[in-house]
Coordinates of C-alpha atoms and ligand atoms in Angstrom, one line a residue:
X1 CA -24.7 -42.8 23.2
X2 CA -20.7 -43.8 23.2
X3 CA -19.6 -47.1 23.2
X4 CA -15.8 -48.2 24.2
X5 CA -14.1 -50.5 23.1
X6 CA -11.0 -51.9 24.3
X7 CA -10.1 -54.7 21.7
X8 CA -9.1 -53.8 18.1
X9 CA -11.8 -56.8 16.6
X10 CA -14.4 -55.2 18.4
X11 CA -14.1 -51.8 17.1
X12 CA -13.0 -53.3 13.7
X13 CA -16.5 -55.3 13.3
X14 CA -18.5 -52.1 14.6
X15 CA -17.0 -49.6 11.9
X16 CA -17.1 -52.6 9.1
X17 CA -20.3 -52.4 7.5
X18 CA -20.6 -48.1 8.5
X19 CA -18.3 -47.3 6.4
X20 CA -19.9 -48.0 3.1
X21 CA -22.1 -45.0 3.7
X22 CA -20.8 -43.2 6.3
X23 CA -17.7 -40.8 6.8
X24 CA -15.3 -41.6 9.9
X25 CA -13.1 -38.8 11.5
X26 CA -10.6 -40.5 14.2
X27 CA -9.1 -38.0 16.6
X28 CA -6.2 -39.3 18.4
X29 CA -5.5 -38.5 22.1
X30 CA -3.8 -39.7 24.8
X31 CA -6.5 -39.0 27.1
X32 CA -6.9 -36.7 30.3
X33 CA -9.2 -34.5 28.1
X34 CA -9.5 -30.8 28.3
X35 CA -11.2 -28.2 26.0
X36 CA -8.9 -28.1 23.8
X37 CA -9.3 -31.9 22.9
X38 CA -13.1 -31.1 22.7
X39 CA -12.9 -28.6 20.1
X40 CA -10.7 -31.5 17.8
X41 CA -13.9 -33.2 18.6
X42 CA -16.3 -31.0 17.2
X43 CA -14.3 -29.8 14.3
X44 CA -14.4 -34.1 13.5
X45 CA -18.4 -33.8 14.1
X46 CA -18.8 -31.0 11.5
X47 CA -16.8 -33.0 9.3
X48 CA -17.9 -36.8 9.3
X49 CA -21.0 -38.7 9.8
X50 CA -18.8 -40.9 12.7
X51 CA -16.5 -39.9 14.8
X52 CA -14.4 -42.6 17.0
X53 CA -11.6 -40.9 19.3
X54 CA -9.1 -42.8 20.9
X55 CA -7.5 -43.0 24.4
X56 CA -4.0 -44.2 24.5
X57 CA -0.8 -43.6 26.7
X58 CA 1.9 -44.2 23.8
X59 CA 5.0 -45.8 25.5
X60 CA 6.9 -45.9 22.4
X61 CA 6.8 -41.9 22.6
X62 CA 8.0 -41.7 26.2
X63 CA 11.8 -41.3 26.2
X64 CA 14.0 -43.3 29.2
X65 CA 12.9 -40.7 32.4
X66 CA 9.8 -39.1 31.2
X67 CA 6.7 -39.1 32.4
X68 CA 5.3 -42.1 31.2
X69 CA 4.5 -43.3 34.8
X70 CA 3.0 -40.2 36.1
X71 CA 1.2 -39.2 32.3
X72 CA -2.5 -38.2 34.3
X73 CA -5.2 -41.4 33.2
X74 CA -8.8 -40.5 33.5
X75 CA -10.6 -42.8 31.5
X76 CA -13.8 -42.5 33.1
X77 CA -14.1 -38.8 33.2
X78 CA -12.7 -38.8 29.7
X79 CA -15.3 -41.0 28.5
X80 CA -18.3 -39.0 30.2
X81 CA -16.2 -35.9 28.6
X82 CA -16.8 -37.5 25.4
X83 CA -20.3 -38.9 25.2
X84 CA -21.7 -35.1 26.2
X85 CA -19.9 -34.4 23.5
X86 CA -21.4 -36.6 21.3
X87 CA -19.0 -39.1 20.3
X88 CA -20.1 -42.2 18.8
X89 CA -16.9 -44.2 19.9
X90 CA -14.3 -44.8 22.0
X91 CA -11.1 -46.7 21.4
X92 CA -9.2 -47.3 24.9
X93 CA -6.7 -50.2 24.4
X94 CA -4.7 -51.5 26.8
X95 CA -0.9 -51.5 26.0
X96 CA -0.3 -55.3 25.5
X97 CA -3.8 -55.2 23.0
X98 CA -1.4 -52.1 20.7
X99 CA 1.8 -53.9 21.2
X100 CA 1.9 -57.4 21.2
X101 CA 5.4 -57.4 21.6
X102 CA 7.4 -54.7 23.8
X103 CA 9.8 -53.0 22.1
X104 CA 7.2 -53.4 18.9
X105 CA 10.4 -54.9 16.7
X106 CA 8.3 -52.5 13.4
X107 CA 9.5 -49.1 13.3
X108 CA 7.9 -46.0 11.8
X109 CA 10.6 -44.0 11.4
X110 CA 10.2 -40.3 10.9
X111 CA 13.5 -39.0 9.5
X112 CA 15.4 -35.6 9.7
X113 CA 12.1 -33.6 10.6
X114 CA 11.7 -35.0 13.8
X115 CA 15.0 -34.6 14.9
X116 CA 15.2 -31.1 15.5
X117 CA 13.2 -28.7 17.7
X118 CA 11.7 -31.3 20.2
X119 CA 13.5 -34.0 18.7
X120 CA 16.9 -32.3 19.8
X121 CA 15.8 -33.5 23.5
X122 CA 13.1 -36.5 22.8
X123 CA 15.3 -38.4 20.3
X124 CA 13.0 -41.4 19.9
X125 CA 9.3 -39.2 20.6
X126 CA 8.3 -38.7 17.1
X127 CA 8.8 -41.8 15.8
X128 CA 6.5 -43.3 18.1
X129 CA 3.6 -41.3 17.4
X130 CA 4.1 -42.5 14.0
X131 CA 3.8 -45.9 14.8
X132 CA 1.0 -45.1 16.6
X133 CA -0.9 -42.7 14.3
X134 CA -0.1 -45.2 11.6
X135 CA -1.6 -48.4 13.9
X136 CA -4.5 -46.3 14.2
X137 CA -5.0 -45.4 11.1
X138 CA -4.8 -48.9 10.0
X139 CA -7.7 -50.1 12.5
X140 CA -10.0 -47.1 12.3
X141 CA -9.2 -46.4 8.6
X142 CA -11.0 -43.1 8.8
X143 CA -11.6 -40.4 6.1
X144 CA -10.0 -38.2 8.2
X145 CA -8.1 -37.4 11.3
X146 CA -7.8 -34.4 13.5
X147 CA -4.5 -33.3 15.2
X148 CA -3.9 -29.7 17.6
X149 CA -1.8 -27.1 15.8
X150 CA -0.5 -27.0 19.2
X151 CA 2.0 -29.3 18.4
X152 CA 3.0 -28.3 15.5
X153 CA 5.9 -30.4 15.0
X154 CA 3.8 -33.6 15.4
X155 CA 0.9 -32.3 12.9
X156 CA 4.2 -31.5 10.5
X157 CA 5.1 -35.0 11.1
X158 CA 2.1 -36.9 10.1
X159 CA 0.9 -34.8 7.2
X160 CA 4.6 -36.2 6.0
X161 CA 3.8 -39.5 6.9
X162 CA 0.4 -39.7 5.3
X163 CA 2.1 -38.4 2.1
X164 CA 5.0 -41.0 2.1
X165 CA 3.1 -43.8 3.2
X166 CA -0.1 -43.2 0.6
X167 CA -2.6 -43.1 3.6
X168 CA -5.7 -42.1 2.0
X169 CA -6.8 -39.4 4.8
X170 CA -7.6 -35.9 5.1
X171 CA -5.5 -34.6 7.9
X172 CA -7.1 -31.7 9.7
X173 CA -5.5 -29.3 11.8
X174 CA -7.1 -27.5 14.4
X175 CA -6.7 -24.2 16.0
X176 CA -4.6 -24.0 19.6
X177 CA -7.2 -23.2 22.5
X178 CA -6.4 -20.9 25.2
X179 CA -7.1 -20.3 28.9
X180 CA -8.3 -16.5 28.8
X181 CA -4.4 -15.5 30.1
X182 CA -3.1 -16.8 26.7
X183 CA -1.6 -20.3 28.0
X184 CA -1.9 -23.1 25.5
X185 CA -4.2 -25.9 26.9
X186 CA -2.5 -28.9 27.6
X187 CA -2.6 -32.1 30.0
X188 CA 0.8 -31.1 31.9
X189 CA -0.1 -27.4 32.9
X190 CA -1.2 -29.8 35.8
X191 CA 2.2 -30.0 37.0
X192 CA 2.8 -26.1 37.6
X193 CA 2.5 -25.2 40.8
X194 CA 0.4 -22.3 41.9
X195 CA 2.6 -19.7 41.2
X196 CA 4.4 -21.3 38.2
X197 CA 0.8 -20.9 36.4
X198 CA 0.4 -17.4 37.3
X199 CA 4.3 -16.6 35.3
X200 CA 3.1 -19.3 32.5
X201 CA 1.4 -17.2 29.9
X202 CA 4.2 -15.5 29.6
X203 CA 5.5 -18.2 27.6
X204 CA 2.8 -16.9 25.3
X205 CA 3.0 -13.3 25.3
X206 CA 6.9 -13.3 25.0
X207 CA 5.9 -15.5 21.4
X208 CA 3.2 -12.9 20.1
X209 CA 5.5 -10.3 20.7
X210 CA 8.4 -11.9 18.2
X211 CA 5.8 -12.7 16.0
X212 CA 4.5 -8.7 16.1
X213 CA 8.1 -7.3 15.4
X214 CA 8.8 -10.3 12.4
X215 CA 4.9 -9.5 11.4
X216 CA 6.4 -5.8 11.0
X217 CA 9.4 -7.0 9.4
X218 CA 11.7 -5.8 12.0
X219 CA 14.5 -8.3 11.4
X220 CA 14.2 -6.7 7.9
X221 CA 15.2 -2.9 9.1
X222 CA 18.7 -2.4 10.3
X223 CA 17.7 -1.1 13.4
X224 CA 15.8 -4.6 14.4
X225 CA 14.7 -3.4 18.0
X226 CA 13.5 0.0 16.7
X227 CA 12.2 -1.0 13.5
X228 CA 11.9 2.2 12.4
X229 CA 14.4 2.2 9.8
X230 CA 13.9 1.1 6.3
X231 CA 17.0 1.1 5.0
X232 CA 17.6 -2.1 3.0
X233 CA 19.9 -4.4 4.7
X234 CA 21.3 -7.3 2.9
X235 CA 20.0 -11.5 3.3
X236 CA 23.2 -12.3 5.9
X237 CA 22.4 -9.3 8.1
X238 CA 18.3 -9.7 8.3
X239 CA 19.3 -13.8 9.2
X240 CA 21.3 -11.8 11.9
X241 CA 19.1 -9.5 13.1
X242 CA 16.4 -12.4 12.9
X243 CA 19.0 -14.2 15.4
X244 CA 19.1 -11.5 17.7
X245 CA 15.7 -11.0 18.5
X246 CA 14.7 -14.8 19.0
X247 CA 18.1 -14.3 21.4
X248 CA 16.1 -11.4 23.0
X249 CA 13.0 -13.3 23.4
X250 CA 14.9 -16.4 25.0
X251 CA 16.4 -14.2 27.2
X252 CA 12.9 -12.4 27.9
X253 CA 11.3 -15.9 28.8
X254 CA 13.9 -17.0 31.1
X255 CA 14.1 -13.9 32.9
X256 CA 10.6 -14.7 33.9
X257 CA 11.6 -18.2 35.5
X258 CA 11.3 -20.5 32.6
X259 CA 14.3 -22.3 31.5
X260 CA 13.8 -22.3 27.4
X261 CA 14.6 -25.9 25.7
X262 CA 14.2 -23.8 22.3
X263 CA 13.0 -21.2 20.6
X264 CA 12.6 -20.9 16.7
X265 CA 11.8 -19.5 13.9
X266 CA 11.2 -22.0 10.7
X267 CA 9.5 -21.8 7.8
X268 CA 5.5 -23.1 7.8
X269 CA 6.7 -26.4 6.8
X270 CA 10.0 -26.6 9.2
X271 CA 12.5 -26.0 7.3
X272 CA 15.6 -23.4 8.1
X273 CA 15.2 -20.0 6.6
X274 CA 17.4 -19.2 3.9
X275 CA 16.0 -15.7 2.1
X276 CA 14.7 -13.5 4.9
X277 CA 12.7 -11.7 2.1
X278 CA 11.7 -14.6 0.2
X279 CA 10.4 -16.5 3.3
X280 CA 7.2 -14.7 4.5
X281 CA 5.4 -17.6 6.2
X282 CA 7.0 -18.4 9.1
X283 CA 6.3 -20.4 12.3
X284 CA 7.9 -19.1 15.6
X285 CA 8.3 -22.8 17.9
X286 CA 9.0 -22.6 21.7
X287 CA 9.3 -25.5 24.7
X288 CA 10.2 -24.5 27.7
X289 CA 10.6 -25.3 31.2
X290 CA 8.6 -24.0 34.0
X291 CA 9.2 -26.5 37.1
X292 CA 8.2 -30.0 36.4
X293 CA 5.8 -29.3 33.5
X294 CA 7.4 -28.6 29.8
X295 CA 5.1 -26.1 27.7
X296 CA 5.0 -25.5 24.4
X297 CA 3.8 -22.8 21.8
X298 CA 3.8 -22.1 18.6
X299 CA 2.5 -18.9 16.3
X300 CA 2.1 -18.9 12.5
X301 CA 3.6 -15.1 11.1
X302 CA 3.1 -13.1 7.9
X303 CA 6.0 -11.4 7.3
X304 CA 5.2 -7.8 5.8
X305 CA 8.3 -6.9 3.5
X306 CA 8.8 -3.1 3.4
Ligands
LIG401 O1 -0.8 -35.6 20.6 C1 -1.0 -36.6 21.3 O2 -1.8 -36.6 22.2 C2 -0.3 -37.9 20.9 O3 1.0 -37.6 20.5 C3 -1.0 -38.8 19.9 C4 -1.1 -38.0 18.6 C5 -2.4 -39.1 20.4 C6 -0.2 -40.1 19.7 O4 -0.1 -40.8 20.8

């Protein structure tokens, strides 16, 4: 049985006297659920004894000209999505009840990380999903909290927030989930078109294939594209070579029709790479266009040195 609750007392009093003996796993959404969302719901169940998930359109995260307005809102079906999946509660606040005041005049600000990649073109996006991870956190006060790899950045994000503002929570990430053609599951593939979702997994093939060639150490070889050389190459010319085939795989992706926002290649926990032998665990990060809807993707890589 699932219960929502749309005032913070309410769910407050409810988790109060649980949590002496009981384990709580919050997993944030906005809502318009999916599968993917469900997994991040069962990966909470097979971790705590409670597990409250809550449905929230963030303004603070919507830039000026996004699509706050539009952002799909589905509460009911969400909530029916939910209690088959066994969810003991729902937290579905309405904005005024999260913000008393609008623009909330408290801050969470994110710093340098979340300027970059996404940040580049949503200036203002990450740090309001700190201020609302971090309201949340404050009224569920679970034991732990599970985010999509999906967006990588934002999971990046808050395991630095946790750590710099002491939260005592485990954060959990959880796998990205697929449709069968390889697309990343996510609320705005509902704005591609027909044929726009036939051409979207391509978004994700284009990504495993950098990750195959860095996997193989390609960028490492002096001939990148052929990778069948292993003459050793110096740090400046493997940055180079890295360069060019992320330049290959832009141009790859927008040949198909998607107009790339970015595509990069960072280390695991977003920072620039500096020794292309020394950093092996690398993250490729892609958004990109395709019509009205903005994907994203993201692949983790083991680089094999030769
Ligand atoms: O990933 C999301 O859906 C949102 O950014 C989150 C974490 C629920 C905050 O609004």
């Amino acid at each position: 049985m699932t219960t929502t609750f749309t005032t913070i007392a309410s769910l407050r009093d409810t988790l109060k006297p649980l949590r002496n003996d009981k384990s709580i796993a919050l997993v944030p959404t906005m809502g318009n659920l999916h599968a993917g969302h469900i997994e991040l719901v069962k990966r909470a169940k097979a971790n705590a004894d409670i597990v409250v998930v809550s449905i929230f359109v963030n303004p603070t995260q919507f830039g000026v000209g996004e699509d706050l307005d539009s952002y799909p809102r589905t509460l009911e079906a969400d909530t029916a999505k939910l209690s088959d999946a066994g969810v003991d509660y729902v937290f579905a606040p309405s904005v005024s009840e999260m913000y008393p005041v609008m623009p909330p005049p408290t801050q969470v600000l994110t710093g340098t990380i979340s300027q970059q990649l996404c940040g580049k073109s949503r200036p203002i996006h990450f740090d309001g999903v700190g201020l609302v991870v971090s309201k949340l956190f404050n009224i569920v006060q679970p034991n732990m909290a599970i985010f999509g790899k999906k967006d990588y950045q934002q999971l990046t994000i808050i395991r630095q927030m946790v750590r710099d503002l002491s939260y005592d929570i485990e954060i959990i990430g959880a796998p990205i989930v697929r449709a069968d053609d390889g697309l990343a599951l996510s609320s705005r593939n509902q704005y591609l078109t027909e044929s726009e979702r036939q051409i979207a997994p391509t978004l994700h093939q284009e990504v495993v294939r950098l990750a195959d060639k860095l996997a193989q150490g390609a960028h490492l070889h002096s001939d990148q594209f052929a990778s069948s050389s292993l003459d050793t190459i110096d740090n400046k010319t493997a940055l180079c070579n890295l360069q060019s085939l992320i330049n290959e795989t832009i141009h790859r992706i927008n040949a198909s029709g998607f107009n790339v926002d970015y595509l990069e290649v960072k280390t695991q926990d977003l920072s620039d790479i500096t020794d292309a032998y020394q950093d092996k665990n690398l993250v490729i990060l892609t958004a990109a266009w395709l019509g009205k809807a903005r994907l994203l993707d993201n692949q983790e890589v083991q680089v094999n040195t030769p």
